[in-house]
Short mmCIF file of C-alpha atoms in Angstrom, two decimals:
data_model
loop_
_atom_site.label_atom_id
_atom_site.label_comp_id
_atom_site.label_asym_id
_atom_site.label_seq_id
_atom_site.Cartn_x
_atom_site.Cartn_y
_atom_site.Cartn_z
CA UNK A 1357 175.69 97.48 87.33
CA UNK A 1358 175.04 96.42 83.90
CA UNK A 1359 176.65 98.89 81.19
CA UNK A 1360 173.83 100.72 78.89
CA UNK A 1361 174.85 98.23 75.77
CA UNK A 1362 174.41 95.13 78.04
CA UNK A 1363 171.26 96.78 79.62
CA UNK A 1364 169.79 96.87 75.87
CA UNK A 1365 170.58 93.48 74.97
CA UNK A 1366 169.33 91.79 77.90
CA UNK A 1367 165.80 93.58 77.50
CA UNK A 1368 165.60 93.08 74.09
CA UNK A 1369 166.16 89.16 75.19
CA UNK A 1370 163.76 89.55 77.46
CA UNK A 1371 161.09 90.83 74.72
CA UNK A 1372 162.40 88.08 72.12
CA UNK A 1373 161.14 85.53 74.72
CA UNK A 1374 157.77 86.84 75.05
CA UNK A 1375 157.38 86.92 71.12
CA UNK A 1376 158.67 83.50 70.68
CA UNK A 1377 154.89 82.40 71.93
CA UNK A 1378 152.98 84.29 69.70
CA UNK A 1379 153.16 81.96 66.47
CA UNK A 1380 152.64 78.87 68.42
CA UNK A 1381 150.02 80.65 70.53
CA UNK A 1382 148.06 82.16 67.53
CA UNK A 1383 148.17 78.75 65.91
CA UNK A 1384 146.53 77.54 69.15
CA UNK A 1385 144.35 79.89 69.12
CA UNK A 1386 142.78 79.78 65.26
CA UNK A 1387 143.05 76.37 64.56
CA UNK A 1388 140.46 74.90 66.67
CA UNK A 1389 137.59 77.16 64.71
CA UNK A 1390 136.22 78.69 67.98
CA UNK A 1391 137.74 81.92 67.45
CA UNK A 1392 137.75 83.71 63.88
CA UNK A 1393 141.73 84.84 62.55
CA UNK A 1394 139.84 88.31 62.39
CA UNK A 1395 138.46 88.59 66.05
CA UNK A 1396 141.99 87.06 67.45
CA UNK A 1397 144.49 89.30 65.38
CA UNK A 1398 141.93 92.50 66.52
CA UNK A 1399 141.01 91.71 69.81
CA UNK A 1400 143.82 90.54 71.17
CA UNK A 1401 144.71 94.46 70.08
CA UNK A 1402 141.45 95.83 71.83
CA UNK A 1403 142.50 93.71 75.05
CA UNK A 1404 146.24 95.46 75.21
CA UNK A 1405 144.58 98.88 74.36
CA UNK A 1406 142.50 98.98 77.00
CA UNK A 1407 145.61 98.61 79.18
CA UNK A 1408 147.94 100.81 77.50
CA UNK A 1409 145.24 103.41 78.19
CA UNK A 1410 144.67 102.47 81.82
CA UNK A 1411 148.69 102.71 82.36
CA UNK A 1412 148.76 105.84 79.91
CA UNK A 1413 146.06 107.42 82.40
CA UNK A 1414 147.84 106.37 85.86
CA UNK A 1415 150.89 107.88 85.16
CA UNK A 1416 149.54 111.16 83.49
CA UNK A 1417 151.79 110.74 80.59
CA UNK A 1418 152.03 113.63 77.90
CA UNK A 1419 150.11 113.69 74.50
CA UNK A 1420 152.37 113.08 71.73
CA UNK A 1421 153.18 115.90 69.52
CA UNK A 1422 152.65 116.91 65.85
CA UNK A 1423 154.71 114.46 63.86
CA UNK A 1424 155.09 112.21 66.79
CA UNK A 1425 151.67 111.01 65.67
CA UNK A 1426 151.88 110.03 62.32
CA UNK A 1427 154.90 108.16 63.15
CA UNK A 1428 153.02 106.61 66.05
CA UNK A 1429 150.46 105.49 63.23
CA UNK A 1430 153.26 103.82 61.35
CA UNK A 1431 153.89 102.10 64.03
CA UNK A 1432 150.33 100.97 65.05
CA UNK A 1433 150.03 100.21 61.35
CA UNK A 1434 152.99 97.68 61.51
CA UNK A 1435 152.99 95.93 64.92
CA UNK A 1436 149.02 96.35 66.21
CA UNK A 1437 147.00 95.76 62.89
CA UNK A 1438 149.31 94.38 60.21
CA UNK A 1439 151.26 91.70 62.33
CA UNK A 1440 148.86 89.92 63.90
CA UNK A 1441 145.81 89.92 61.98
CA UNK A 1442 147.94 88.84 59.04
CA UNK A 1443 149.77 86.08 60.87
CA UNK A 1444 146.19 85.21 62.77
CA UNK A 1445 144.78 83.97 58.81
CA UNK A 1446 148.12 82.97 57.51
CA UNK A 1447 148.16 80.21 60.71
CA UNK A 1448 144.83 78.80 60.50
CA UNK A 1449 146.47 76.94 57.61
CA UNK A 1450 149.98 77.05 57.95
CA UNK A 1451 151.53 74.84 60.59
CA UNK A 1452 153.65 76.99 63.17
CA UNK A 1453 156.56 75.36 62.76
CA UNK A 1454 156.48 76.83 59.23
CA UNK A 1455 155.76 80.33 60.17
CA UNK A 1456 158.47 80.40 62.39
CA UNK A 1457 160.86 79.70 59.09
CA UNK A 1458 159.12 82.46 57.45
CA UNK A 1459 159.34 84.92 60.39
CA UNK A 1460 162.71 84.08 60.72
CA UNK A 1461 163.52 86.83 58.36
CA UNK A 1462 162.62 89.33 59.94
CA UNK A 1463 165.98 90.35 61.97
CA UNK A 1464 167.01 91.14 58.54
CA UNK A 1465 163.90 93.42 57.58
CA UNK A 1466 164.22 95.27 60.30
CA UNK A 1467 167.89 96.00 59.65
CA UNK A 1468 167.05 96.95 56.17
CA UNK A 1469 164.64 98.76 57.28
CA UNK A 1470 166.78 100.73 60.05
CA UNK A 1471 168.95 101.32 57.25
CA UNK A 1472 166.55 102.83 54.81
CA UNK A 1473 165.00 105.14 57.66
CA UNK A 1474 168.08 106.46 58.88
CA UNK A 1475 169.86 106.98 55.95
CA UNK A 1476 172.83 104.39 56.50
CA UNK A 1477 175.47 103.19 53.53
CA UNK A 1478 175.86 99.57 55.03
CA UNK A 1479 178.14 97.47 52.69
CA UNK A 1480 177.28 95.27 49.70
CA UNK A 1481 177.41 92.37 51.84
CA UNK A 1482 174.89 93.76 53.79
CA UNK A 1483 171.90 93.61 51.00
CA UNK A 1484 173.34 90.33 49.40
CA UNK A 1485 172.78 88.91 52.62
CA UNK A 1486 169.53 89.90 53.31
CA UNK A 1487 168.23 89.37 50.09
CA UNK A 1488 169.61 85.87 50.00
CA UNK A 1489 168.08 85.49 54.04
CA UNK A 1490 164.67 86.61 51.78
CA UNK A 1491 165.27 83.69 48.70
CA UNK A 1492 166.12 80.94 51.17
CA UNK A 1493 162.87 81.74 53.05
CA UNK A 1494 161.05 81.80 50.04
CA UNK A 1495 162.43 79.03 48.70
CA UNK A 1496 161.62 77.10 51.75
CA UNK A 1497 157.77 77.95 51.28
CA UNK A 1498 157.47 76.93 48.15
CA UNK A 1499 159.53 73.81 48.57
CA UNK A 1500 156.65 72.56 51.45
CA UNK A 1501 153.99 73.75 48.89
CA UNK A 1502 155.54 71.60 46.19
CA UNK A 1503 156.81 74.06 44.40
CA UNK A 1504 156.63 77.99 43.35
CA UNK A 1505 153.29 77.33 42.19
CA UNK A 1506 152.37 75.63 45.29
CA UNK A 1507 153.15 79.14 47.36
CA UNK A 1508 150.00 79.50 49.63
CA UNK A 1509 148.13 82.61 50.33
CA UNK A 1510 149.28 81.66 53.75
CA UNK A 1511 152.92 82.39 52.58
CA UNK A 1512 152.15 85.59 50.97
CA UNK A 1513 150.08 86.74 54.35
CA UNK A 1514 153.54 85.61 56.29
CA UNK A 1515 155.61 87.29 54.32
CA UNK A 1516 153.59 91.01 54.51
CA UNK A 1517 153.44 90.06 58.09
CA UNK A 1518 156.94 90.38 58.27
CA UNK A 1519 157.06 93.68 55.99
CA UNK A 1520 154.80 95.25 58.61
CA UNK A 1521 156.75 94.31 61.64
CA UNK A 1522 159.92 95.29 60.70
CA UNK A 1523 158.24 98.68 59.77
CA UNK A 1524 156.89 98.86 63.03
CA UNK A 1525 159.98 97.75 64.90
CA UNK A 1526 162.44 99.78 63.34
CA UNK A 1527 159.94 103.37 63.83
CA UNK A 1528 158.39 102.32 67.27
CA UNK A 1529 162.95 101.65 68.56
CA UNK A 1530 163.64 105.07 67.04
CA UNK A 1531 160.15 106.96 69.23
CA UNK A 1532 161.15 105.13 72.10
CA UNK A 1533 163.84 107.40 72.43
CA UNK A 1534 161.61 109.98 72.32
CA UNK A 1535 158.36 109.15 74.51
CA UNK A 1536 159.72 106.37 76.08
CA UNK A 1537 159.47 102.31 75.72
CA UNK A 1538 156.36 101.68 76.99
CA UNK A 1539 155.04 104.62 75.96
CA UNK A 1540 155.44 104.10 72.87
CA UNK A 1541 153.46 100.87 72.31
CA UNK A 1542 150.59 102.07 74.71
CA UNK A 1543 150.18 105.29 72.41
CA UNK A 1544 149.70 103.19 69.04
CA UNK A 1545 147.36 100.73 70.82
CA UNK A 1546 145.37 103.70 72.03
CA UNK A 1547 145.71 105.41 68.54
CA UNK A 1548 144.34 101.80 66.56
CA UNK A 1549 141.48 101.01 69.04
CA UNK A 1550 139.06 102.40 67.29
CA UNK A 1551 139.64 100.67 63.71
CA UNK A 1552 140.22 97.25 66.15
CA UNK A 1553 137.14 97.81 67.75
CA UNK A 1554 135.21 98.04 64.75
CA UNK A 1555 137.16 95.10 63.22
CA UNK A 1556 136.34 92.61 66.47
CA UNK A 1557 132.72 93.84 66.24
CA UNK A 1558 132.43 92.62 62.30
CA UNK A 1559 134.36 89.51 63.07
CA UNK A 1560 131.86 88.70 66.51
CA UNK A 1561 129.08 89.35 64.21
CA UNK A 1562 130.79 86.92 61.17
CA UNK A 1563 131.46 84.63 63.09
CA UNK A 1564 129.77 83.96 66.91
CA UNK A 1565 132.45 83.09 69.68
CA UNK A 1566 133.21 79.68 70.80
CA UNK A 1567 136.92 77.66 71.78
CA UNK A 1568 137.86 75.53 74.03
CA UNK A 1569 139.46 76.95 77.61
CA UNK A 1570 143.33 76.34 75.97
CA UNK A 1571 142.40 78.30 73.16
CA UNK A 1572 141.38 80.99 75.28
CA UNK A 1573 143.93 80.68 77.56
CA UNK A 1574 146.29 81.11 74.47
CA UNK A 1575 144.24 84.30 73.10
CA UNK A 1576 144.82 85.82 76.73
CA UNK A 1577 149.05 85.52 76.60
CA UNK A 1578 148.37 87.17 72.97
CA UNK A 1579 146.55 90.17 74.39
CA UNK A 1580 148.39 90.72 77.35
CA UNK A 1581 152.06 89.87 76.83
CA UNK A 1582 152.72 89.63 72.75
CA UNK A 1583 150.83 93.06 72.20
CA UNK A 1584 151.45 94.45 75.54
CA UNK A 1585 154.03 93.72 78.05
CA UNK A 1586 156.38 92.54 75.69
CA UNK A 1587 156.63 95.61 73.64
CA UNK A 1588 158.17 96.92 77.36
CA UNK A 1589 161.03 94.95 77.06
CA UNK A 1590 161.77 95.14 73.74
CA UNK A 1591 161.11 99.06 72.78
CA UNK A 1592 163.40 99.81 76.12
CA UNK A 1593 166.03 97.62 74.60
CA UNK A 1594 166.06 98.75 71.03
CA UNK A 1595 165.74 102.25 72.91
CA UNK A 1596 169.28 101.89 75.26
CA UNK A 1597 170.44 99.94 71.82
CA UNK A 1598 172.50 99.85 70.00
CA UNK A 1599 169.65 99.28 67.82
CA UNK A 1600 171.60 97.12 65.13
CA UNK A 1601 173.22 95.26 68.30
CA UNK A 1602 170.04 94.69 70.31
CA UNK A 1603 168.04 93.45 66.69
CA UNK A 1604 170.89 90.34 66.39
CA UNK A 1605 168.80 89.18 69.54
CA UNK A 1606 165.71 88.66 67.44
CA UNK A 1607 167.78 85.50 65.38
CA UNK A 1608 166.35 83.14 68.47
CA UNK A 1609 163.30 83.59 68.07
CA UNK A 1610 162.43 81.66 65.64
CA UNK A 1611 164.55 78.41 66.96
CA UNK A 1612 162.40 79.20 70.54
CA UNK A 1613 159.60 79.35 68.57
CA UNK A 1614 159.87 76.24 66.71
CA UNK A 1615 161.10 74.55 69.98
CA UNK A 1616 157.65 76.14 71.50
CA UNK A 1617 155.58 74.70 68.14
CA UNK A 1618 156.92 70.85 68.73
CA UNK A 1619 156.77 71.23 72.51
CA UNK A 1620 153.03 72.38 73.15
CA UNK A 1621 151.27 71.63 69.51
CA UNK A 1622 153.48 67.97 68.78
CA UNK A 1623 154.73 69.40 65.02
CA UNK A 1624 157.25 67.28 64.29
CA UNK A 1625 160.53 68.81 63.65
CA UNK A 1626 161.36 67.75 60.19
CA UNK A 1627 164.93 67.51 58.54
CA UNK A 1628 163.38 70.62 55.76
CA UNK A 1629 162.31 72.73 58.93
CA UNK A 1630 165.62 72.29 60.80
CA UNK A 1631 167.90 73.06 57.60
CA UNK A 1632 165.55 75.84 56.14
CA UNK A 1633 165.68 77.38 59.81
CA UNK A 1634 169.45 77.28 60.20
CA UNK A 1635 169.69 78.65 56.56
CA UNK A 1636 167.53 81.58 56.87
CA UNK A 1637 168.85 82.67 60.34
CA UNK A 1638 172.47 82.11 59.57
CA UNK A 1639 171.44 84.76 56.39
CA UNK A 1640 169.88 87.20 58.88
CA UNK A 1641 172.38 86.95 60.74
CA UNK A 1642 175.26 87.81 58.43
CA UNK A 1643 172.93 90.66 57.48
CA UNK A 1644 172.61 92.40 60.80
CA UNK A 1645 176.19 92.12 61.61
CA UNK A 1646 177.39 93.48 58.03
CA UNK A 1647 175.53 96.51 59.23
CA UNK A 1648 177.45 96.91 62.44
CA UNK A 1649 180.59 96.50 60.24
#
């Protein structure tokens, strides 16, 4: 039997894996033109909503309670809205190869911002870390954009993508404790629906639906396993944590992901990629295990 601190790092692997997709899978998804950045970063959200409320239903689960809510709006703010509809525009430009170095941060957000919400005094080497994990990625950016002046509005949307997830992550691993994993990911899907809705509805209207059967095929894992079933697996880890422990798993991501980018979209994987990966990783992780120390 696997001990509870084992237990939480092998589901948070678990959910790691299932992210790894979504930035090669949204790139997929945008870049062909069938399918608007707005109606795949919302209805890919109205898609998982309509099954967190048919599980939500099944299993007669409780109504959250007072506060419970507006945290549960953080976290539907962060992972359901901000996340994907900002990385769904940022990657109809960006290749998602590059995302993935930009993402790649985010191990370290979410430790900073574990550490903000719960009140920790990590050492210096903690924030030096992180904020250096946060130059080299910016650094990177602008050096495939020519320059600091050649920072895209693509960069910027990556970078508040990144903001909003680690907000999410860090609230929806601390509620999980309290309504449970799956729980807690079903009850801000339900709780966004309606502002999703409305969004997919504007976006249908903008913009009228066409793509290819891989696009939509690509749209489908987006819906069902990055804003639904993978939330499982990674709320129950960060749940059983420790939560600082079980966030160090989130540093592969972004090498599966680039692996996933030149695999099924043929980016090639370019010496300023590979080095600007390795750097910004190696910073998050430094970060993340400061804050154990």
């Amino acid at each position: 039997m696997l001990s509870p601190s084992r237990a939480g790092l092998w589901w948070g692997l678990l959910g790691v894996a299932a992210f790894s997709f979504t930035v090669p899978f949204t790139r997929v998804a945008v870049q062909g033109g069938g399918m608007s950045p707005l109606f795949v970063g919302s209805a890919r959200a109205v898609v998982a909503a309509l099954l967190a409320a048919t599980a939500l239903a099944i299993t007669k689960q409780r109504l959250p309670r007072g506060v419970q809510w507006g945290r549960l709006a953080i976290v539907a703010g962060g992972v359901v809205v901000g996340f994907p509809v900002l990385t769904s525009f940022a990657l109809t430009t960006a290749p998602a190869s590059h995302g993935a170095v930009v993402v790649a941060i985010l191990p370290a957000a979410t430790a900073m911002t574990a550490v903000l919400r719960g009140h920790e005094r990590p050492p210096k080497s903690f924030w030096v870390m992180a904020i250096a994990g946060a130059a080299v990625a910016v650094g990177f950016a602008a050096l495939q954009g020519g320059g600091l002046s050649g920072l895209h509005w693509s960069d910027l949307l990556l970078f508040g993508a990144v903001v909003a997830a680690a907000i999410g992550y860090a609230e929806g691993g601390l509620l999980a404790r309290e309504l449970g994993a799956w729980q807690t990911v079903s009850w801000a899907l339900v709780l966004a629906a309606p502002l999703m809705i409305v969004l997919t509805c504007v976006a249908v209207v903008q913009h009228p639906l066409g793509g290819t059967p891989v696009e939509w095929a690509a749209f489908a894992y987006l819906a069902v396993v990055s804003m639904f079933l993978g939330f499982f697996a990674w709320y129950r880890g960060l749940a059983i944590g420790p939560m600082a422990q079980v966030s160090q798993v989130q540093l592969v991501q972004p090498v599966l992901s680039i692996g996933w980018a030149a695999l099924f979209l043929r980016e090639q994987l370019t010496w300023p990629t590979v080095l600007g990966g390795v750097a910004v990783i190696a910073c998050a992780g430094v970060a993340v295990r400061a804050r154990l120390g």
